[in-house]
XYZ file of C-alpha atoms in Angstrom:
443
model
C 27.878 9.712 8.125
C 25.851 12.852 8.294
C 22.512 13.946 6.956
C 22.191 12.690 3.437
C 21.708 16.101 1.827
C 25.228 16.951 2.956
C 26.623 14.621 0.333
C 25.585 16.902 -2.539
C 28.212 18.716 -4.574
C 27.469 22.430 -4.222
C 26.479 22.591 -7.888
C 23.630 20.152 -7.416
C 20.168 21.622 -7.719
C 17.663 20.063 -5.317
C 14.044 20.768 -5.998
C 11.632 21.264 -3.124
C 8.015 20.232 -3.726
C 5.570 22.084 -1.465
C 2.807 19.515 -1.030
C 0.256 22.066 0.056
C 0.597 24.274 -3.049
C 2.205 22.015 -5.622
C 4.938 24.645 -6.267
C 8.460 23.493 -6.933
C 11.328 25.711 -5.886
C 15.132 25.541 -6.084
C 16.303 24.386 -2.634
C 19.818 25.786 -3.151
C 18.325 29.196 -3.982
C 16.230 29.071 -0.851
C 19.085 28.366 1.615
C 22.154 29.181 -0.495
C 25.083 27.075 -1.608
C 27.167 28.351 1.305
C 24.754 26.953 3.835
C 24.587 23.606 2.032
C 28.385 23.382 2.078
C 28.658 24.575 5.696
C 26.145 22.000 6.909
C 27.773 19.255 4.856
C 31.170 19.941 6.412
C 29.652 20.190 9.879
C 27.831 16.861 9.747
C 29.995 14.707 7.519
C 33.560 15.993 7.665
C 35.171 17.275 4.501
C 32.827 17.758 1.603
C 35.544 17.681 -1.025
C 36.912 14.279 0.055
C 33.522 12.593 -0.058
C 32.569 14.284 -3.314
C 35.871 13.128 -4.802
C 35.230 9.567 -3.686
C 31.676 9.653 -5.103
C 33.046 10.959 -8.403
C 35.672 8.187 -8.455
C 33.062 5.536 -7.694
C 30.750 6.924 -10.359
C 33.558 6.772 -12.945
C 34.343 3.154 -11.924
C 30.630 2.357 -11.812
C 31.001 0.276 -8.629
C 27.283 0.307 -7.918
C 25.536 0.665 -11.293
C 22.320 -0.822 -9.960
C 21.826 2.023 -7.502
C 19.739 4.942 -8.815
C 21.314 8.371 -8.773
C 18.396 10.107 -7.042
C 15.665 9.287 -4.562
C 12.743 10.823 -2.724
C 13.072 11.866 0.889
C 11.034 13.822 3.459
C 13.271 16.450 4.976
C 12.923 19.271 7.468
C 14.959 22.021 5.714
C 15.037 24.248 8.811
C 13.751 23.159 12.160
C 11.439 25.657 13.801
C 8.371 26.045 16.053
C 6.093 24.590 13.363
C 6.394 21.395 11.327
C 8.319 22.196 8.164
C 8.457 18.975 6.146
C 9.256 18.919 2.455
C 9.404 16.188 -0.135
C 12.789 16.449 -1.855
C 14.708 14.752 -4.600
C 18.218 14.082 -3.260
C 21.158 11.923 -4.280
C 21.503 8.243 -3.320
C 24.791 7.937 -1.437
C 27.182 5.172 -2.519
C 28.497 3.147 0.413
C 32.082 3.436 1.584
C 33.984 0.378 2.844
C 32.259 -0.779 6.044
C 28.956 0.771 4.956
C 25.886 -0.665 3.241
C 23.009 0.855 1.364
C 19.572 -0.398 2.365
C 16.436 -0.026 0.267
C 13.833 0.871 2.807
C 10.507 -0.856 2.180
C 8.525 0.173 5.285
C 9.078 2.566 8.150
C 7.018 3.569 11.138
C 6.339 7.117 12.325
C 7.110 7.633 15.992
C 5.839 10.435 18.187
C 9.466 11.440 18.743
C 9.817 12.074 15.007
C 7.354 14.915 15.409
C 9.207 16.301 18.435
C 12.616 16.137 16.760
C 11.252 17.950 13.680
C 9.780 20.804 15.694
C 12.629 22.295 17.630
C 16.327 22.025 18.346
C 17.126 18.895 20.267
C 20.559 18.085 21.745
C 22.673 16.468 19.083
C 20.091 16.751 16.323
C 20.812 18.740 13.143
C 18.948 22.008 12.884
C 18.834 21.888 9.059
C 18.350 19.084 6.555
C 16.895 16.753 9.203
C 15.717 13.428 7.815
C 13.596 11.734 10.403
C 12.487 8.112 10.853
C 13.982 5.289 12.941
C 11.649 2.326 12.448
C 12.639 1.099 8.994
C 12.961 -2.378 7.480
C 14.459 -3.281 4.110
C 17.202 -5.158 2.364
C 20.837 -4.385 1.700
C 21.198 -3.545 -2.011
C 24.810 -2.291 -2.172
C 28.007 -3.031 -0.247
C 31.739 -3.465 -0.817
C 31.242 -6.865 0.866
C 28.923 -8.877 -1.437
C 27.969 -11.229 1.391
C 25.780 -8.455 2.866
C 23.755 -7.862 -0.270
C 20.201 -9.184 0.006
C 20.180 -9.459 3.757
C 17.068 -8.131 5.592
C 17.795 -5.514 8.217
C 16.078 -2.935 10.427
C 17.081 0.590 11.403
C 16.263 1.453 15.020
C 16.841 4.718 16.874
C 19.668 3.428 19.111
C 22.054 1.752 16.695
C 25.455 1.880 18.418
C 26.948 2.559 21.845
C 30.446 2.317 23.273
C 29.488 -0.720 25.405
C 32.195 0.246 27.947
C 31.011 3.327 29.855
C 29.157 3.274 33.190
C 25.755 3.669 31.501
C 26.311 0.831 29.072
C 27.561 -1.490 31.828
C 24.653 -0.559 34.125
C 21.992 -1.468 31.589
C 21.043 2.089 30.427
C 22.886 2.312 27.070
C 20.379 4.943 26.014
C 22.387 7.373 28.157
C 25.725 6.530 26.526
C 27.480 9.789 25.490
C 28.989 8.070 22.424
C 25.784 6.534 21.069
C 24.787 6.727 17.412
C 21.168 7.098 16.344
C 19.159 7.033 13.162
C 17.612 10.478 12.596
C 20.181 12.033 14.960
C 23.741 11.175 13.996
C 22.713 9.187 10.904
C 20.102 10.196 8.316
C 16.787 8.580 9.080
C 14.424 6.268 7.226
C 12.084 8.809 5.627
C 13.957 8.217 2.387
C 14.091 5.392 -0.163
C 17.724 4.430 0.410
C 19.724 4.668 3.623
C 23.504 4.423 3.567
C 25.175 3.820 6.951
C 27.747 1.572 8.644
C 26.794 -2.119 8.525
C 26.920 -2.486 12.319
C 24.379 0.319 12.772
C 21.621 -1.944 11.383
C 19.824 -4.698 13.234
C 19.692 -8.053 11.362
C 16.135 -9.444 11.182
C 14.889 -12.942 10.289
C 14.195 -13.687 6.622
C 10.498 -14.153 7.384
C 10.104 -10.486 8.264
C 10.164 -9.645 4.533
C 9.794 -13.146 3.087
C 6.342 -14.219 4.325
C 4.213 -11.333 3.143
C 1.453 -13.756 2.188
C 1.188 -14.734 5.895
C 1.931 -11.458 7.723
C 2.276 -8.110 5.989
C 5.832 -6.870 6.616
C 4.580 -3.391 7.597
C 3.322 -4.793 10.887
C 6.844 -5.582 12.003
C 7.852 -1.933 11.964
C 5.698 -1.569 15.088
C 8.211 -3.792 16.944
C 11.259 -1.646 16.299
C 10.453 1.190 18.701
C 6.883 1.402 19.943
C 6.479 -2.318 20.440
C 9.842 -2.762 22.082
C 9.129 0.159 24.407
C 5.697 -1.258 25.214
C 7.054 -4.731 26.014
C 9.804 -3.292 28.238
C 7.198 -1.256 30.127
C 5.035 -4.347 30.664
C 8.146 -6.206 31.902
C 9.019 -3.367 34.220
C 5.534 -3.471 35.648
C 6.045 -7.178 36.332
C 2.663 -7.975 34.806
C 1.432 -11.523 35.605
C -1.483 -13.557 34.327
C -4.725 -12.360 35.918
C -3.356 -8.979 36.938
C -5.430 -5.849 36.288
C -3.456 -3.209 34.381
C -4.580 0.359 33.665
C -3.032 1.756 30.472
C -3.311 5.535 30.255
C -3.226 6.510 26.566
C -4.279 3.112 25.257
C -5.064 4.278 21.716
C -1.580 5.623 20.923
C 1.358 3.958 19.116
C 2.934 2.741 22.301
C -0.293 2.598 24.332
C -2.239 0.171 22.123
C 0.771 -2.159 21.903
C 1.126 -2.026 25.673
C -2.505 -3.056 26.015
C -2.190 -5.813 23.413
C 0.929 -7.269 25.018
C -0.403 -7.104 28.540
C -3.709 -8.629 27.551
C -2.785 -11.193 24.871
C 0.834 -12.041 25.670
C 0.816 -11.691 29.459
C -2.819 -12.742 29.942
C -3.630 -9.769 32.158
C -6.915 -7.826 32.346
C -6.567 -4.369 30.787
C -8.465 -1.145 31.459
C -7.725 1.294 28.632
C -8.023 5.056 29.152
C -8.031 7.569 26.304
C -10.144 10.200 24.587
C -13.767 9.236 24.013
C -13.317 9.556 20.209
C -10.872 6.651 20.289
C -13.188 4.102 21.855
C -12.853 1.844 18.782
C -9.480 0.725 20.123
C -11.577 -1.648 22.288
C -12.627 -3.463 19.096
C -8.994 -4.139 18.260
C -8.434 -6.045 21.500
C -6.108 -3.558 23.201
C -8.186 -3.566 26.355
C -11.032 -5.359 28.115
C -12.769 -2.215 29.329
C -12.479 1.274 27.905
C -12.826 4.303 30.166
C -13.077 7.594 28.225
C -11.586 10.889 29.314
C -14.006 13.769 29.103
C -12.933 16.498 26.667
C -12.002 18.717 29.576
C -10.407 15.906 31.512
C -11.126 15.080 35.141
C -10.336 18.610 36.231
C -13.191 19.671 38.527
C -13.824 17.735 41.770
C -17.070 16.334 40.380
C -15.440 15.121 37.174
C -12.497 13.729 39.137
C -14.687 11.790 41.564
C -16.773 10.292 38.752
C -13.663 9.311 36.773
C -12.052 7.690 39.791
C -15.230 5.732 40.511
C -15.400 4.507 36.932
C -11.847 3.188 37.126
C -12.580 1.461 40.492
C -15.757 -0.141 39.118
C -13.836 -1.385 36.080
C -11.158 -2.922 38.283
C -13.724 -4.671 40.468
C -15.534 -6.002 37.383
C -12.310 -7.615 36.133
C -11.308 -9.075 39.489
C -12.316 -12.644 40.374
C -15.800 -12.838 41.826
C -15.828 -12.014 45.560
C -12.673 -9.868 45.469
C -12.794 -6.716 47.519
C -9.830 -5.091 45.783
C -10.857 -2.029 43.789
C -7.423 -0.977 42.585
C -5.167 -2.097 39.746
C -1.932 -4.106 40.079
C -0.150 -1.580 37.845
C -0.653 1.640 35.962
C 1.314 2.224 32.739
C 1.414 5.821 31.509
C 2.181 6.211 27.823
C 3.211 9.280 25.790
C -0.341 9.688 24.501
C -1.593 10.786 27.903
C -1.256 14.410 28.899
C -4.235 14.876 31.208
C -3.450 15.243 34.908
C -5.035 12.266 36.663
C -4.404 13.464 40.214
C -2.597 11.168 42.631
C -1.759 8.008 40.613
C -1.322 6.116 43.902
C -5.146 6.214 44.134
C -5.310 3.602 41.325
C -2.645 1.159 42.488
C -3.094 -1.472 45.133
C -0.413 -2.221 47.744
C 2.805 -3.437 46.210
C 1.744 -2.330 42.743
C 3.702 -0.519 40.051
C 3.557 2.748 38.191
C 5.504 2.786 34.901
C 5.953 5.815 32.709
C 6.992 5.074 29.098
C 7.481 7.776 26.486
C 7.195 11.523 26.905
C 4.140 13.657 25.975
C 4.836 16.542 23.607
C 4.233 19.100 26.388
C 6.342 17.219 28.902
C 3.501 16.221 31.209
C 3.615 15.485 34.930
C 2.183 12.993 37.398
C 1.290 13.463 41.057
C 2.370 11.086 43.796
C 1.513 11.380 47.493
C 4.718 10.292 49.268
C 2.978 8.647 52.277
C 0.992 6.500 49.780
C 4.156 5.480 47.995
C 5.823 4.508 51.252
C 2.963 2.829 53.091
C 1.700 0.964 50.023
C 5.252 0.148 48.903
C 4.453 1.261 45.363
C 7.166 0.774 42.758
C 7.764 3.665 40.344
C 9.755 3.155 37.187
C 10.689 5.163 34.097
C 10.979 3.092 30.932
C 12.490 4.491 27.770
C 12.954 1.919 25.003
C 13.426 -1.778 24.514
C 16.506 -3.350 23.016
C 17.006 -6.043 20.357
C 15.666 -8.720 22.709
C 12.299 -6.961 23.108
C 12.134 -6.176 19.397
C 12.642 -9.807 18.439
C 10.049 -10.912 21.021
C 7.417 -8.520 19.675
C 8.149 -9.682 16.129
C 7.595 -13.287 17.275
C 4.255 -12.270 18.811
C 3.222 -10.571 15.575
C 4.193 -13.532 13.463
C 2.396 -15.948 15.734
C -0.723 -13.834 15.647
C -0.647 -13.264 19.403
C -0.975 -9.525 18.739
C -1.842 -7.532 15.627
C -0.744 -3.915 15.718
C -3.334 -1.338 14.710
C -1.854 0.442 11.713
C -2.621 3.157 9.193
C -0.506 2.962 6.029
C 0.516 6.120 4.249
C 3.027 6.832 1.445
C 6.213 8.837 1.597
C 4.537 11.927 0.090
C 1.831 11.735 2.735
C 4.242 11.837 5.691
C 3.985 15.635 6.243
C 0.202 15.448 6.584
C 0.396 12.267 8.669
C 2.842 13.890 11.120
C 0.646 16.962 11.389
C -2.269 14.737 12.387
C -0.014 12.924 14.906
C 0.930 16.302 16.417
C -2.779 17.069 16.879
C -3.293 13.546 18.326
C -5.731 12.874 15.503
C -4.844 9.235 14.946
C -5.223 5.816 16.507
C -2.571 3.100 16.658
C 0.589 3.101 14.579
C 1.279 5.143 11.410
C 3.411 3.182 8.891
C 4.955 4.495 5.658
C 5.226 2.496 2.437
C 8.613 3.694 1.184
C 9.588 3.349 -2.434
C 6.114 2.237 -3.405
C 2.677 3.798 -3.335
C -0.334 1.987 -1.891
C -2.434 4.089 -4.239
C -0.623 2.792 -7.308
C 1.297 5.932 -8.190
C 4.784 4.470 -7.645
C 5.900 0.886 -7.900
C 8.046 -0.857 -5.227
């Protein structure tokens, strides 16, 4: 299934609400019916066949409980600047093998910003609906046994399971993979219709114990939390280890710190911008080391910064230890400052793990003799799978960790993503979909 706007008959008028001005314009007049039809055929096969099926289903009233329209945050045309619009679009009726899920909560990932800014391989250049951290319930299906089941929508939702990459444990590189927000419309909409096997089943308690744990916290496990746990596992963090987390206040970074500290019982040194020092109060680290606004660029700044890290390591080591370096350094996507030779921070036999990608790409420096002589392990870590997701959910439910979240509503997503682009946030941004925390819309 393609981007959800592609399901519109060409006679449909979609109104675009510009949140900054309050003006409402005719979306079809802006881009033209021809472009709508062309994109629909490109992403979802033959427009006429699907429109005919929708018309038949409407006449038979197979899914009368589904509303005809919904709100969605869409990037009409991807360009060098964020171009997010709140649209009213049709709710797609499921075909056999598909289900329609009413999204209750969804997270905002840093990659959502990147995918909405410029052409990415395999991503649509128009009508892009982002979001890949959604949870909700199935509300429509040709198989009634699916209705009511709680599910989650993650970025990687299907692979071939037979290629070299799948068999070697890197399914993220599968050439036949399917993804929410890439090959399937994402979760920045009230209803998502997609094949049943593209969703991840979740325990009933994810949505059924809201009086104990707010369901919105579990969205942090779907991408950021799973990625954080996989990075901690790749670093082979053990109880008592000292771990430096670069970018500890970000979506992945703070969960990396929480998991290393509270789940793995390690000692955590968090590094991030001085303005985000309050992440220390949330338990993501034991010691917070701020980055100066200019970063440790000059030799004087660099020396002072390096000494502060070494002093923090020694403070966290058992009394009498002479080791002034960490057991592992985990670099998250929130960190874009060059820290010099990362080997300077890691003790012999330690690990350097990079998880996520900064918006400008970023780079790290490694002195090869240090890597060889100290036998330092270097690992890239992309995302966790279902196992890591379930583990993080268990930690959240048990109260072992509590993600730092900021809840926004669907209409606030454009502003929230703009702040994320400017790195003007701490922790995880979560969207209340289909309901308004300010009381404007009801769930």
